[in-house]
Amino acid sequence: MGKKILVTGGSGYIGSHTVIELQKSGFDTIIIDNLSNSIPEIVDQIARITGKKPLFEKFDMTARPALEEFFKRHADIAGVIHFAACKAVGESVADPLKYYHNNLVSLIYLLECMRSQKNQPKLVFSSSCTVYGQPDQLPVTEKAPVKQAMSPYGNTKQISEEIIDDSARQTGIASISLRYFNPIGAHESALIGELPIGVPNNLVPFITQTAIGKREQLTVFGNDYNTPDGTCIRDYIHVCDLARAHVVALQRLLEEKNETPHEVFNLGTGTGYSVLEAIQSFEKTTGVKLNWAFSGRRPGDVEKVWADTTLANLTLGWKAEKGLDEMMATAWAWEKNMAAGILNNLNKNK
Ligand code: NAD
Ligand code: UFG
């Protein structure tokens, strides 16, 4: 039997891909998810891919008694990868208390439960490049100052990192926060991928839903930015590369190779692409012509951001391997599978 790893939010987009990588590396996995933004069929899909169904417990992590009881039943958890959170920037502006409550209360309860475990599990946390706002220097390194958050969602990531930092020093719960740039794409099997509920906020699900005919037209927000083609630049990273990084980070903690109680790493490819370059890559790799048009800027958008990944490359020995075309091709294969009805329960995805 492998070491037991708790993956909170493990039926979600990045969590499900990470469960697969953990299983491939010999870990046993348990998922906690309240299914607020995912569907239980994803757990079956993981089993189809790996041949092993992860344990799954459905409850809300802000329900403290349920979490305490869970940790009593699983005294042997060696590590926790904490994905569970709400993540829609716009919704967080409309309903900030929902975001502060869900994202911070669940983290605090988790840390309290971890602290009371005899064997002191390790923690890997989902952070975001949103903590940098618009960096003064590009590519942005982990040493760049954390800027005033642009949204309550972004603020929950900043506060979470601070909570983890303080608690790691005091409780000895060794932790790594991973600052993701823009995760896109899907598993090569096309059996799992991103499941945006309602109208997607993010670029790539909007591209694939437009291409499949679910949306009429993609709106490109802004063509007057200070970038070569006037559209915003992001560092898109394949979700499977991202998933692999979580396993490497966890192994670093389990082998006690971490140099400080709380380490922080950027996870990107190190290359920025504009919105128009992303569209071109999609059209080139899929052969599908996209219906799109410019509109004004989207409030709150950062103009350009891409990662300096030196720290993750050298310290974790991890490097993103998949390029933008592969990200688009896998996102498209997943969208086509969903359209073909691969999942039984697509009600929430309409
Ligand atoms: P996701 O919504 O697909 O997955 C999150 C999962 O957590 C969902 O399955 C949801 O049902 C579950 N969840 C939420 N609150 C919960 C609670 N209180 N109790 C139990 N389960 C709960 O999101 P994702 O894209 O996989 O993101 C995972 C993590 O990565 C999040 O913390 C997110 O903020 C962070 N992140 C995501 C991105 C991105 O662009 N996808 C970028 C940076 C950081
Ligand atoms: N965009 C469009 N049209 C759309 C959607 C997006 O032009 O329909 C543009 C945006 O204006 C931006 C780029 O595509 O220039 C990328 O936008 P996304 O919404 O896909 O990604 P963001 O960089 O805005 O934000 C994402 C997540 C955040 C996370 C951040 C960093 O939504 O939660 O990446 O990880 F914090």
Short mmCIF file of N, CA, C and O and ligand atoms in Angstrom, two decimals, residues 9 11-15 33-38 59-62 83-85 87 102 126-128 153 157 180-181 183, ligand 1:
data_model
loop_
_atom_site.label_atom_id
_atom_site.label_comp_id
_atom_site.label_asym_id
_atom_site.label_seq_id
_atom_site.Cartn_x
_atom_site.Cartn_y
_atom_site.Cartn_z
N GLY A 9 -11.28 18.80 -2.79
CA GLY A 9 -11.65 19.32 -4.11
C GLY A 9 -11.16 18.41 -5.23
O GLY A 9 -10.94 18.84 -6.36
N SER A 11 -12.55 16.06 -6.98
CA SER A 11 -13.34 15.76 -8.18
C SER A 11 -13.43 16.98 -9.09
O SER A 11 -14.06 16.93 -10.14
N GLY A 12 -12.79 18.07 -8.69
CA GLY A 12 -12.74 19.27 -9.53
C GLY A 12 -11.71 19.14 -10.65
O GLY A 12 -11.10 18.08 -10.83
N TYR A 13 -11.54 20.23 -11.36
CA TYR A 13 -10.72 20.23 -12.58
C TYR A 13 -9.25 19.84 -12.30
O TYR A 13 -8.78 18.79 -12.77
N ILE A 14 -8.56 20.63 -11.50
CA ILE A 14 -7.13 20.35 -11.30
C ILE A 14 -6.96 19.16 -10.35
O ILE A 14 -6.08 18.31 -10.52
N GLY A 15 -7.86 19.06 -9.37
CA GLY A 15 -7.78 17.97 -8.39
C GLY A 15 -7.89 16.60 -9.06
O GLY A 15 -7.12 15.69 -8.73
N ASP A 33 -15.00 16.19 -1.30
CA ASP A 33 -15.54 17.24 -2.17
C ASP A 33 -17.04 17.38 -1.85
O ASP A 33 -17.72 16.38 -1.64
N ASN A 34 -17.52 18.61 -1.82
CA ASN A 34 -18.95 18.81 -1.57
C ASN A 34 -19.75 18.87 -2.88
O ASN A 34 -20.95 19.11 -2.86
N LEU A 35 -19.07 18.66 -3.99
CA LEU A 35 -19.69 18.64 -5.33
C LEU A 35 -20.39 19.97 -5.66
O LEU A 35 -21.32 19.99 -6.45
N SER A 36 -19.93 21.06 -5.06
CA SER A 36 -20.52 22.36 -5.39
C SER A 36 -20.10 22.80 -6.78
O SER A 36 -20.78 23.60 -7.41
N ASN A 37 -18.97 22.28 -7.27
CA ASN A 37 -18.53 22.67 -8.62
C ASN A 37 -17.96 21.48 -9.38
O ASN A 37 -17.04 21.62 -10.20
N SER A 38 -18.48 20.30 -9.09
CA SER A 38 -18.02 19.11 -9.82
C SER A 38 -19.11 18.05 -9.72
O SER A 38 -20.08 18.23 -8.99
N PHE A 59 -18.64 15.79 1.55
CA PHE A 59 -19.12 16.72 2.60
C PHE A 59 -18.43 18.06 2.43
O PHE A 59 -17.46 18.20 1.68
N ASP A 60 -18.98 19.03 3.14
CA ASP A 60 -18.48 20.40 3.03
C ASP A 60 -17.41 20.61 4.09
O ASP A 60 -17.65 20.36 5.27
N MET A 61 -16.26 21.09 3.67
CA MET A 61 -15.16 21.26 4.63
C MET A 61 -15.39 22.37 5.64
O MET A 61 -14.65 22.48 6.61
N THR A 62 -16.40 23.20 5.39
CA THR A 62 -16.69 24.22 6.39
C THR A 62 -17.59 23.63 7.50
O THR A 62 -17.93 24.34 8.44
N PHE A 83 -7.21 21.65 -2.72
CA PHE A 83 -7.74 22.37 -3.89
C PHE A 83 -9.09 23.03 -3.58
O PHE A 83 -9.47 23.98 -4.25
N ALA A 84 -9.83 22.46 -2.61
CA ALA A 84 -11.23 22.88 -2.42
C ALA A 84 -11.33 24.37 -2.16
O ALA A 84 -10.76 24.88 -1.19
N ALA A 85 -12.02 25.06 -3.03
CA ALA A 85 -12.24 26.51 -2.88
C ALA A 85 -13.22 26.94 -3.96
O ALA A 85 -13.41 26.24 -4.96
N LYS A 87 -13.80 29.66 -6.96
CA LYS A 87 -12.73 30.24 -7.79
C LYS A 87 -13.18 31.26 -8.83
O LYS A 87 -12.38 31.66 -9.68
N ASN A 102 -16.02 30.38 2.56
CA ASN A 102 -15.68 29.05 2.03
C ASN A 102 -14.16 28.83 1.99
O ASN A 102 -13.66 27.81 2.47
N SER A 126 -3.18 25.18 -3.21
CA SER A 126 -3.43 25.82 -4.52
C SER A 126 -3.45 27.32 -4.38
O SER A 126 -4.46 27.88 -3.97
N SER A 127 -2.38 27.98 -4.79
CA SER A 127 -2.41 29.43 -4.83
C SER A 127 -2.47 29.87 -6.30
O SER A 127 -2.75 29.05 -7.18
N SER A 128 -2.21 31.12 -6.54
CA SER A 128 -2.47 31.65 -7.88
C SER A 128 -1.55 32.81 -8.19
O SER A 128 -1.14 33.56 -7.29
N TYR A 153 -11.72 37.04 -4.31
CA TYR A 153 -11.12 35.72 -4.58
C TYR A 153 -9.61 35.79 -4.45
O TYR A 153 -8.98 34.99 -3.74
N LYS A 157 -6.61 34.08 -1.64
CA LYS A 157 -5.34 33.36 -1.90
C LYS A 157 -4.20 34.02 -1.12
O LYS A 157 -3.34 33.34 -0.55
N TYR A 180 -0.29 28.94 -9.39
CA TYR A 180 -0.58 28.54 -10.77
C TYR A 180 -0.71 29.78 -11.64
O TYR A 180 -1.32 30.76 -11.23
N PHE A 181 -0.23 29.65 -12.88
CA PHE A 181 -0.55 30.68 -13.87
C PHE A 181 -1.88 30.26 -14.51
O PHE A 181 -2.83 30.07 -13.77
N PRO A 183 -4.10 27.50 -15.88
CA PRO A 183 -4.24 26.08 -16.22
C PRO A 183 -5.32 25.88 -17.28
O PRO A 183 -6.44 26.38 -17.14
P1 NAD B 1 -12.81 23.40 -9.34
O1 NAD B 1 -13.97 24.24 -8.95
O2 NAD B 1 -12.93 22.57 -10.56
O3 NAD B 1 -12.42 22.42 -8.12
C1 NAD B 1 -12.60 22.78 -6.78
C2 NAD B 1 -13.40 21.67 -6.10
O4 NAD B 1 -13.57 22.01 -4.72
C3 NAD B 1 -14.80 21.50 -6.69
O5 NAD B 1 -14.98 20.15 -7.05
C4 NAD B 1 -15.76 21.90 -5.56
O6 NAD B 1 -16.93 21.16 -5.58
C5 NAD B 1 -14.89 21.66 -4.33
N1 NAD B 1 -15.20 22.50 -3.16
C6 NAD B 1 -15.32 23.85 -3.10
N2 NAD B 1 -15.58 24.26 -1.86
C7 NAD B 1 -15.63 23.12 -1.08
C8 NAD B 1 -15.87 22.88 0.30
N3 NAD B 1 -16.16 23.87 1.16
N4 NAD B 1 -15.85 21.61 0.74
C9 NAD B 1 -15.60 20.59 -0.11
N5 NAD B 1 -15.37 20.75 -1.43
C10 NAD B 1 -15.38 22.02 -1.90
O7 NAD B 1 -11.54 24.36 -9.41
P2 NAD B 1 -10.08 24.09 -10.01
O8 NAD B 1 -9.93 24.89 -11.26
O9 NAD B 1 -9.77 22.64 -10.02
O10 NAD B 1 -9.22 24.83 -8.91
C11 NAD B 1 -8.66 24.13 -7.83
C12 NAD B 1 -7.91 25.11 -6.93
O11 NAD B 1 -6.93 25.81 -7.70
C13 NAD B 1 -8.80 26.19 -6.31
O12 NAD B 1 -8.32 26.44 -5.00
C14 NAD B 1 -8.56 27.38 -7.21
O13 NAD B 1 -8.78 28.59 -6.52
C15 NAD B 1 -7.09 27.21 -7.54
N6 NAD B 1 -6.70 27.88 -8.79
C16 NAD B 1 -7.36 27.59 -9.96
C17 NAD B 1 -7.01 28.25 -11.13
C18 NAD B 1 -7.75 27.98 -12.43
O14 NAD B 1 -7.63 28.81 -13.35
N7 NAD B 1 -8.48 26.88 -12.56
C19 NAD B 1 -5.96 29.17 -11.12
C20 NAD B 1 -5.28 29.41 -9.93
C21 NAD B 1 -5.66 28.74 -8.76
#
